[in-house]
């Protein structure tokens, strides 16, 4: 038994050394930068919608823009590779790097990084589909996904789990922004004037991203509880629905600006942050 435990520990140590290597670090940073650009594009599209323009203010809508043009497929393959690397890095965070910590800390990291690993993995697959010319239609992606899931036994429960997971991730980003727990990720700017600006962008960006995810997760939950898949309209539908309420356009502009702030913060983090 002791020999088996020693072998398992040795394999885990070797895997941890591999994930601590330069190659995965560079790939994960590139993936983080890709997602940063996606957030900026979503924010820009949301601004266009707020001022009477058109577009799909959600990840697939942003990916449609990145995939357009002659270099689109190659861009999508590169983005998919980067997001795949980021998903692998988050998976190593959830399973390897925190295995020597206290049980409570390991569980917290397993849930947070594990959820992000799944999210980034899905993004990598979606980008791969765009590279193959089979990207999902941004306007119907979330509805189609919800309809497909609810067609299976326990489908409504699965949608409820997805909604709860998205709500949890949204809450995590809000808390991370309000408590400024992202600060250790950017110690490079901690004592500079630029650091104060970046800190403010981090707070606004994380809280806004969290709020947007809370809206999406809530719609998943409503779709599951009411057994109406059409209620799950994704980020684009939830943001556009704001326009039907008083001061909705102002709120939409604020969310768009916040998403752009998060994107800019994420670009800086991808370059200078601790991975």
mmCIF file of N, CA, C and O in Angstrom, residues 123-190:
data_model
loop_
_atom_site.group_PDB
_atom_site.id
_atom_site.type_symbol
_atom_site.label_atom_id
_atom_site.label_comp_id
_atom_site.label_asym_id
_atom_site.label_seq_id
_atom_site.Cartn_x
_atom_site.Cartn_y
_atom_site.Cartn_z
ATOM 1 N N UNK A 123 -15.187 26.717 -24.285
ATOM 2 C CA UNK A 123 -14.810 27.796 -25.202
ATOM 3 C C UNK A 123 -13.817 27.299 -26.247
ATOM 4 O O UNK A 123 -13.911 27.664 -27.427
ATOM 5 N N UNK A 124 -12.859 26.464 -25.832
ATOM 6 C CA UNK A 124 -11.881 25.924 -26.780
ATOM 7 C C UNK A 124 -12.571 25.095 -27.856
ATOM 8 O O UNK A 124 -12.248 25.204 -29.051
ATOM 9 N N UNK A 125 -13.537 24.262 -27.450
ATOM 10 C CA UNK A 125 -14.279 23.444 -28.414
ATOM 11 C C UNK A 125 -15.098 24.329 -29.350
ATOM 12 O O UNK A 125 -15.147 24.097 -30.573
ATOM 13 N N UNK A 126 -15.747 25.356 -28.786
ATOM 14 C CA UNK A 126 -16.549 26.273 -29.606
ATOM 15 C C UNK A 126 -15.677 26.987 -30.636
ATOM 16 O O UNK A 126 -16.056 27.133 -31.809
ATOM 17 N N UNK A 127 -14.498 27.418 -30.221
ATOM 18 C CA UNK A 127 -13.577 28.071 -31.154
ATOM 19 C C UNK A 127 -13.125 27.103 -32.234
ATOM 20 O O UNK A 127 -12.972 27.484 -33.399
ATOM 21 N N UNK A 128 -12.916 25.848 -31.856
ATOM 22 C CA UNK A 128 -12.564 24.837 -32.850
ATOM 23 C C UNK A 128 -13.668 24.656 -33.878
ATOM 24 O O UNK A 128 -13.397 24.473 -35.071
ATOM 25 N N UNK A 129 -14.911 24.707 -33.416
ATOM 26 C CA UNK A 129 -16.038 24.601 -34.348
ATOM 27 C C UNK A 129 -16.069 25.780 -35.319
ATOM 28 O O UNK A 129 -16.334 25.607 -36.518
ATOM 29 N N UNK A 130 -15.773 26.976 -34.822
ATOM 30 C CA UNK A 130 -15.702 28.136 -35.720
ATOM 31 C C UNK A 130 -14.559 27.972 -36.719
ATOM 32 O O UNK A 130 -14.681 28.367 -37.887
ATOM 33 N N UNK A 131 -13.447 27.400 -36.273
ATOM 34 C CA UNK A 131 -12.323 27.175 -37.183
ATOM 35 C C UNK A 131 -12.701 26.225 -38.308
ATOM 36 O O UNK A 131 -12.224 26.356 -39.437
ATOM 37 N N UNK A 132 -13.588 25.268 -38.013
ATOM 38 C CA UNK A 132 -14.051 24.298 -39.010
ATOM 39 C C UNK A 132 -15.221 24.826 -39.834
ATOM 40 O O UNK A 132 -15.737 24.125 -40.711
ATOM 41 N N UNK A 133 -15.659 26.051 -39.531
ATOM 42 C CA UNK A 133 -16.794 26.628 -40.242
ATOM 43 C C UNK A 133 -18.129 26.135 -39.748
ATOM 44 O O UNK A 133 -19.147 26.291 -40.417
ATOM 45 N N UNK A 134 -18.148 25.538 -38.550
ATOM 46 C CA UNK A 134 -19.367 24.967 -37.990
ATOM 47 C C UNK A 134 -19.734 25.649 -36.674
ATOM 48 O O UNK A 134 -20.299 25.037 -35.780
ATOM 49 N N UNK A 135 -19.385 26.938 -36.558
ATOM 50 C CA UNK A 135 -19.680 27.668 -35.327
ATOM 51 C C UNK A 135 -21.175 27.820 -35.108
ATOM 52 O O UNK A 135 -21.931 28.014 -36.056
ATOM 53 N N UNK A 136 -21.631 27.698 -33.855
ATOM 54 C CA UNK A 136 -23.061 27.824 -33.572
ATOM 55 C C UNK A 136 -23.567 29.230 -33.824
ATOM 56 O O UNK A 136 -22.835 30.203 -33.668
ATOM 57 N N UNK A 137 -24.819 29.330 -34.241
ATOM 58 C CA UNK A 137 -25.449 30.632 -34.450
ATOM 59 C C UNK A 137 -25.586 31.331 -33.105
ATOM 60 O O UNK A 137 -26.157 30.782 -32.161
ATOM 61 N N UNK A 138 -25.043 32.537 -33.003
ATOM 62 C CA UNK A 138 -25.007 33.224 -31.719
ATOM 63 C C UNK A 138 -26.396 33.547 -31.185
ATOM 64 O O UNK A 138 -26.612 33.578 -29.983
ATOM 65 N N UNK A 139 -27.357 33.778 -32.075
ATOM 66 C CA UNK A 139 -28.682 34.165 -31.622
ATOM 67 C C UNK A 139 -29.467 33.032 -31.000
ATOM 68 O O UNK A 139 -30.369 33.258 -30.191
ATOM 69 N N UNK A 140 -29.175 31.773 -31.359
ATOM 70 C CA UNK A 140 -29.973 30.642 -30.889
ATOM 71 C C UNK A 140 -29.163 29.631 -30.087
ATOM 72 O O UNK A 140 -29.711 28.613 -29.664
ATOM 73 N N UNK A 141 -27.885 29.905 -29.848
ATOM 74 C CA UNK A 141 -27.020 28.911 -29.233
ATOM 75 C C UNK A 141 -27.538 28.445 -27.867
ATOM 76 O O UNK A 141 -27.676 27.253 -27.613
ATOM 77 N N UNK A 142 -27.826 29.397 -26.976
ATOM 78 C CA UNK A 142 -28.231 29.020 -25.619
ATOM 79 C C UNK A 142 -29.594 28.355 -25.610
ATOM 80 O O UNK A 142 -29.807 27.359 -24.901
ATOM 81 N N UNK A 143 -30.541 28.867 -26.412
ATOM 82 C CA UNK A 143 -31.872 28.242 -26.478
ATOM 83 C C UNK A 143 -31.763 26.813 -27.000
ATOM 84 O O UNK A 143 -32.381 25.886 -26.456
ATOM 85 N N UNK A 144 -30.988 26.628 -28.070
ATOM 86 C CA UNK A 144 -30.839 25.283 -28.642
ATOM 87 C C UNK A 144 -30.188 24.331 -27.646
ATOM 88 O O UNK A 144 -30.583 23.167 -27.530
ATOM 89 N N UNK A 145 -29.197 24.831 -26.936
ATOM 90 C CA UNK A 145 -28.529 24.009 -25.923
ATOM 91 C C UNK A 145 -29.522 23.582 -24.848
ATOM 92 O O UNK A 145 -29.575 22.402 -24.464
ATOM 93 N N UNK A 146 -30.340 24.527 -24.383
ATOM 94 C CA UNK A 146 -31.301 24.213 -23.327
ATOM 95 C C UNK A 146 -32.368 23.254 -23.832
ATOM 96 O O UNK A 146 -32.753 22.306 -23.132
ATOM 97 N N UNK A 147 -32.854 23.471 -25.063
ATOM 98 C CA UNK A 147 -33.861 22.556 -25.627
ATOM 99 C C UNK A 147 -33.293 21.154 -25.763
ATOM 100 O O UNK A 147 -33.983 20.165 -25.482
ATOM 101 N N UNK A 148 -32.055 21.042 -26.213
ATOM 102 C CA UNK A 148 -31.439 19.730 -26.392
ATOM 103 C C UNK A 148 -31.305 18.997 -25.064
ATOM 104 O O UNK A 148 -31.625 17.805 -24.956
ATOM 105 N N UNK A 149 -30.858 19.700 -24.049
ATOM 106 C CA UNK A 149 -30.672 19.081 -22.734
ATOM 107 C C UNK A 149 -32.000 18.640 -22.134
ATOM 108 O O UNK A 149 -32.126 17.528 -21.591
ATOM 109 N N UNK A 150 -33.024 19.481 -22.244
ATOM 110 C CA UNK A 150 -34.317 19.153 -21.627
ATOM 111 C C UNK A 150 -35.021 18.006 -22.332
ATOM 112 O O UNK A 150 -35.984 17.441 -21.791
ATOM 113 N N UNK A 151 -34.569 17.627 -23.515
ATOM 114 C CA UNK A 151 -35.194 16.515 -24.235
ATOM 115 C C UNK A 151 -34.805 15.162 -23.642
ATOM 116 O O UNK A 151 -35.461 14.157 -23.918
ATOM 117 N N UNK A 152 -33.764 15.131 -22.807
ATOM 118 C CA UNK A 152 -33.301 13.885 -22.206
ATOM 119 C C UNK A 152 -33.911 13.693 -20.811
ATOM 120 O O UNK A 152 -34.347 14.664 -20.176
ATOM 121 N N UNK A 153 -33.945 12.456 -20.332
ATOM 122 C CA UNK A 153 -34.383 12.224 -18.946
ATOM 123 C C UNK A 153 -33.497 13.009 -17.974
ATOM 124 O O UNK A 153 -32.285 13.106 -18.175
ATOM 125 N N UNK A 154 -34.107 13.579 -16.977
ATOM 126 C CA UNK A 154 -33.416 14.425 -15.999
ATOM 127 C C UNK A 154 -32.813 15.669 -16.647
ATOM 128 O O UNK A 154 -31.931 16.322 -16.068
ATOM 129 N N UNK A 155 -33.303 16.008 -17.843
ATOM 130 C CA UNK A 155 -32.773 17.168 -18.549
ATOM 131 C C UNK A 155 -33.000 18.462 -17.800
ATOM 132 O O UNK A 155 -32.117 19.317 -17.746
ATOM 133 N N UNK A 156 -34.191 18.614 -17.204
ATOM 134 C CA UNK A 156 -34.480 19.840 -16.463
ATOM 135 C C UNK A 156 -33.549 19.980 -15.261
ATOM 136 O O UNK A 156 -33.099 21.086 -14.935
ATOM 137 N N UNK A 157 -33.268 18.843 -14.632
ATOM 138 C CA UNK A 157 -32.335 18.874 -13.506
ATOM 139 C C UNK A 157 -30.941 19.286 -13.976
ATOM 140 O O UNK A 157 -30.244 20.058 -13.298
ATOM 141 N N UNK A 158 -30.538 18.770 -15.149
ATOM 142 C CA UNK A 158 -29.229 19.128 -15.702
ATOM 143 C C UNK A 158 -29.153 20.623 -15.995
ATOM 144 O O UNK A 158 -28.133 21.272 -15.720
ATOM 145 N N UNK A 159 -30.234 21.192 -16.563
ATOM 146 C CA UNK A 159 -30.269 22.633 -16.831
ATOM 147 C C UNK A 159 -30.186 23.412 -15.527
ATOM 148 O O UNK A 159 -29.519 24.446 -15.430
ATOM 149 N N UNK A 160 -30.871 22.895 -14.501
ATOM 150 C CA UNK A 160 -30.828 23.542 -13.183
ATOM 151 C C UNK A 160 -29.405 23.527 -12.626
ATOM 152 O O UNK A 160 -28.939 24.520 -12.054
ATOM 153 N N UNK A 161 -28.705 22.406 -12.824
ATOM 154 C CA UNK A 161 -27.311 22.305 -12.369
ATOM 155 C C UNK A 161 -26.430 23.293 -13.130
ATOM 156 O O UNK A 161 -25.580 23.974 -12.538
ATOM 157 N N UNK A 162 -26.644 23.379 -14.455
ATOM 158 C CA UNK A 162 -25.878 24.338 -15.260
ATOM 159 C C UNK A 162 -26.135 25.755 -14.760
ATOM 160 O O UNK A 162 -25.198 26.548 -14.566
ATOM 161 N N UNK A 163 -27.415 26.077 -14.523
ATOM 162 C CA UNK A 163 -27.757 27.401 -14.019
ATOM 163 C C UNK A 163 -27.114 27.676 -12.678
ATOM 164 O O UNK A 163 -26.571 28.769 -12.444
ATOM 165 N N UNK A 164 -27.163 26.689 -11.783
ATOM 166 C CA UNK A 164 -26.546 26.861 -10.472
ATOM 167 C C UNK A 164 -25.043 27.049 -10.568
ATOM 168 O O UNK A 164 -24.460 27.861 -9.832
ATOM 169 N N UNK A 165 -24.415 26.325 -11.500
ATOM 170 C CA UNK A 165 -22.977 26.458 -11.690
ATOM 171 C C UNK A 165 -22.614 27.847 -12.196
ATOM 172 O O UNK A 165 -21.667 28.479 -11.710
ATOM 173 N N UNK A 166 -23.383 28.331 -13.187
ATOM 174 C CA UNK A 166 -23.133 29.672 -13.723
ATOM 175 C C UNK A 166 -23.365 30.730 -12.645
ATOM 176 O O UNK A 166 -22.596 31.694 -12.522
ATOM 177 N N UNK A 167 -24.419 30.543 -11.828
ATOM 178 C CA UNK A 167 -24.657 31.466 -10.720
ATOM 179 C C UNK A 167 -23.482 31.461 -9.748
ATOM 180 O O UNK A 167 -23.066 32.523 -9.253
ATOM 181 N N UNK A 168 -22.966 30.257 -9.464
ATOM 182 C CA UNK A 168 -21.827 30.154 -8.557
ATOM 183 C C UNK A 168 -20.590 30.860 -9.092
ATOM 184 O O UNK A 168 -19.904 31.576 -8.360
ATOM 185 N N UNK A 169 -20.323 30.680 -10.397
ATOM 186 C CA UNK A 169 -19.171 31.347 -11.008
ATOM 187 C C UNK A 169 -19.374 32.865 -10.986
ATOM 188 O O UNK A 169 -18.442 33.631 -10.704
ATOM 189 N N UNK A 170 -20.612 33.300 -11.281
ATOM 190 C CA UNK A 170 -20.908 34.728 -11.238
ATOM 191 C C UNK A 170 -20.689 35.306 -9.850
ATOM 192 O O UNK A 170 -20.078 36.372 -9.688
ATOM 193 N N UNK A 171 -21.183 34.592 -8.838
ATOM 194 C CA UNK A 171 -20.974 35.043 -7.462
ATOM 195 C C UNK A 171 -19.509 35.086 -7.097
ATOM 196 O O UNK A 171 -19.046 36.004 -6.397
ATOM 197 N N UNK A 172 -18.744 34.100 -7.590
ATOM 198 C CA UNK A 172 -17.300 34.060 -7.332
ATOM 199 C C UNK A 172 -16.619 35.312 -7.889
ATOM 200 O O UNK A 172 -15.778 35.928 -7.207
ATOM 201 N N UNK A 173 -16.979 35.729 -9.104
ATOM 202 C CA UNK A 173 -16.369 36.914 -9.697
ATOM 203 C C UNK A 173 -16.773 38.188 -8.959
ATOM 204 O O UNK A 173 -15.949 39.097 -8.782
ATOM 205 N N UNK A 174 -18.027 38.265 -8.527
ATOM 206 C CA UNK A 174 -18.464 39.443 -7.778
ATOM 207 C C UNK A 174 -17.674 39.561 -6.471
ATOM 208 O O UNK A 174 -17.155 40.633 -6.121
ATOM 209 N N UNK A 175 -17.595 38.466 -5.738
ATOM 210 C CA UNK A 175 -16.863 38.466 -4.463
ATOM 211 C C UNK A 175 -15.382 38.760 -4.693
ATOM 212 O O UNK A 175 -14.756 39.527 -3.946
ATOM 213 N N UNK A 176 -14.824 38.166 -5.741
ATOM 214 C CA UNK A 176 -13.412 38.399 -6.053
ATOM 215 C C UNK A 176 -13.150 39.870 -6.335
ATOM 216 O O UNK A 176 -12.118 40.419 -5.928
ATOM 217 N N UNK A 177 -14.105 40.521 -7.038
ATOM 218 C CA UNK A 177 -13.945 41.937 -7.324
ATOM 219 C C UNK A 177 -14.098 42.802 -6.087
ATOM 220 O O UNK A 177 -13.277 43.688 -5.823
ATOM 221 N N UNK A 178 -15.136 42.538 -5.295
ATOM 222 C CA UNK A 178 -15.398 43.359 -4.113
ATOM 223 C C UNK A 178 -14.319 43.192 -3.050
ATOM 224 O O UNK A 178 -13.960 44.155 -2.367
ATOM 225 N N UNK A 179 -13.806 41.991 -2.904
ATOM 226 C CA UNK A 179 -12.775 41.730 -1.896
ATOM 227 C C UNK A 179 -11.359 41.959 -2.435
ATOM 228 O O UNK A 179 -10.391 41.860 -1.704
ATOM 229 N N UNK A 180 -11.282 42.276 -3.743
ATOM 230 C CA UNK A 180 -10.001 42.543 -4.393
ATOM 231 C C UNK A 180 -9.000 41.390 -4.221
ATOM 232 O O UNK A 180 -7.793 41.617 -4.097
ATOM 233 N N UNK A 181 -9.498 40.187 -4.248
ATOM 234 C CA UNK A 181 -8.601 39.040 -4.094
ATOM 235 C C UNK A 181 -7.795 38.761 -5.364
ATOM 236 O O UNK A 181 -6.980 37.833 -5.385
ATOM 237 N N UNK A 182 -8.020 39.555 -6.404
ATOM 238 C CA UNK A 182 -7.217 39.431 -7.627
ATOM 239 C C UNK A 182 -5.884 40.146 -7.492
ATOM 240 O O UNK A 182 -5.000 40.006 -8.348
ATOM 241 N N UNK A 183 -5.703 40.938 -6.438
ATOM 242 C CA UNK A 183 -4.498 41.752 -6.290
ATOM 243 C C UNK A 183 -3.198 40.956 -6.339
ATOM 244 O O UNK A 183 -2.227 41.390 -6.980
ATOM 245 N N UNK A 184 -3.111 39.801 -5.651
ATOM 246 C CA UNK A 184 -1.850 39.043 -5.723
ATOM 247 C C UNK A 184 -1.476 38.619 -7.138
ATOM 248 O O UNK A 184 -0.312 38.303 -7.398
ATOM 249 N N UNK A 185 -2.462 38.616 -8.056
ATOM 250 C CA UNK A 185 -2.177 38.225 -9.428
ATOM 251 C C UNK A 185 -1.414 39.298 -10.183
ATOM 252 O O UNK A 185 -0.840 39.039 -11.239
ATOM 253 N N UNK A 186 -1.412 40.546 -9.634
ATOM 254 C CA UNK A 186 -0.771 41.661 -10.324
ATOM 255 C C UNK A 186 0.105 42.460 -9.373
ATOM 256 O O UNK A 186 -0.003 43.683 -9.290
ATOM 257 N N UNK A 187 0.990 41.790 -8.660
ATOM 258 C CA UNK A 187 1.876 42.469 -7.728
ATOM 259 C C UNK A 187 2.871 43.374 -8.441
ATOM 260 O O UNK A 187 3.460 44.266 -7.840
ATOM 261 N N UNK A 188 3.038 43.158 -9.742
ATOM 262 C CA UNK A 188 3.979 43.949 -10.544
ATOM 263 C C UNK A 188 3.643 45.444 -10.470
ATOM 264 O O UNK A 188 4.537 46.286 -10.521
ATOM 265 N N UNK A 189 2.351 45.771 -10.344
ATOM 266 C CA UNK A 189 1.924 47.178 -10.343
ATOM 267 C C UNK A 189 1.435 47.632 -8.967
ATOM 268 O O UNK A 189 0.814 48.687 -8.849
ATOM 269 N N UNK A 190 1.734 46.868 -7.930
ATOM 270 C CA UNK A 190 1.114 47.104 -6.635
ATOM 271 C C UNK A 190 1.405 48.482 -6.061
ATOM 272 O O UNK A 190 0.538 49.113 -5.458
#
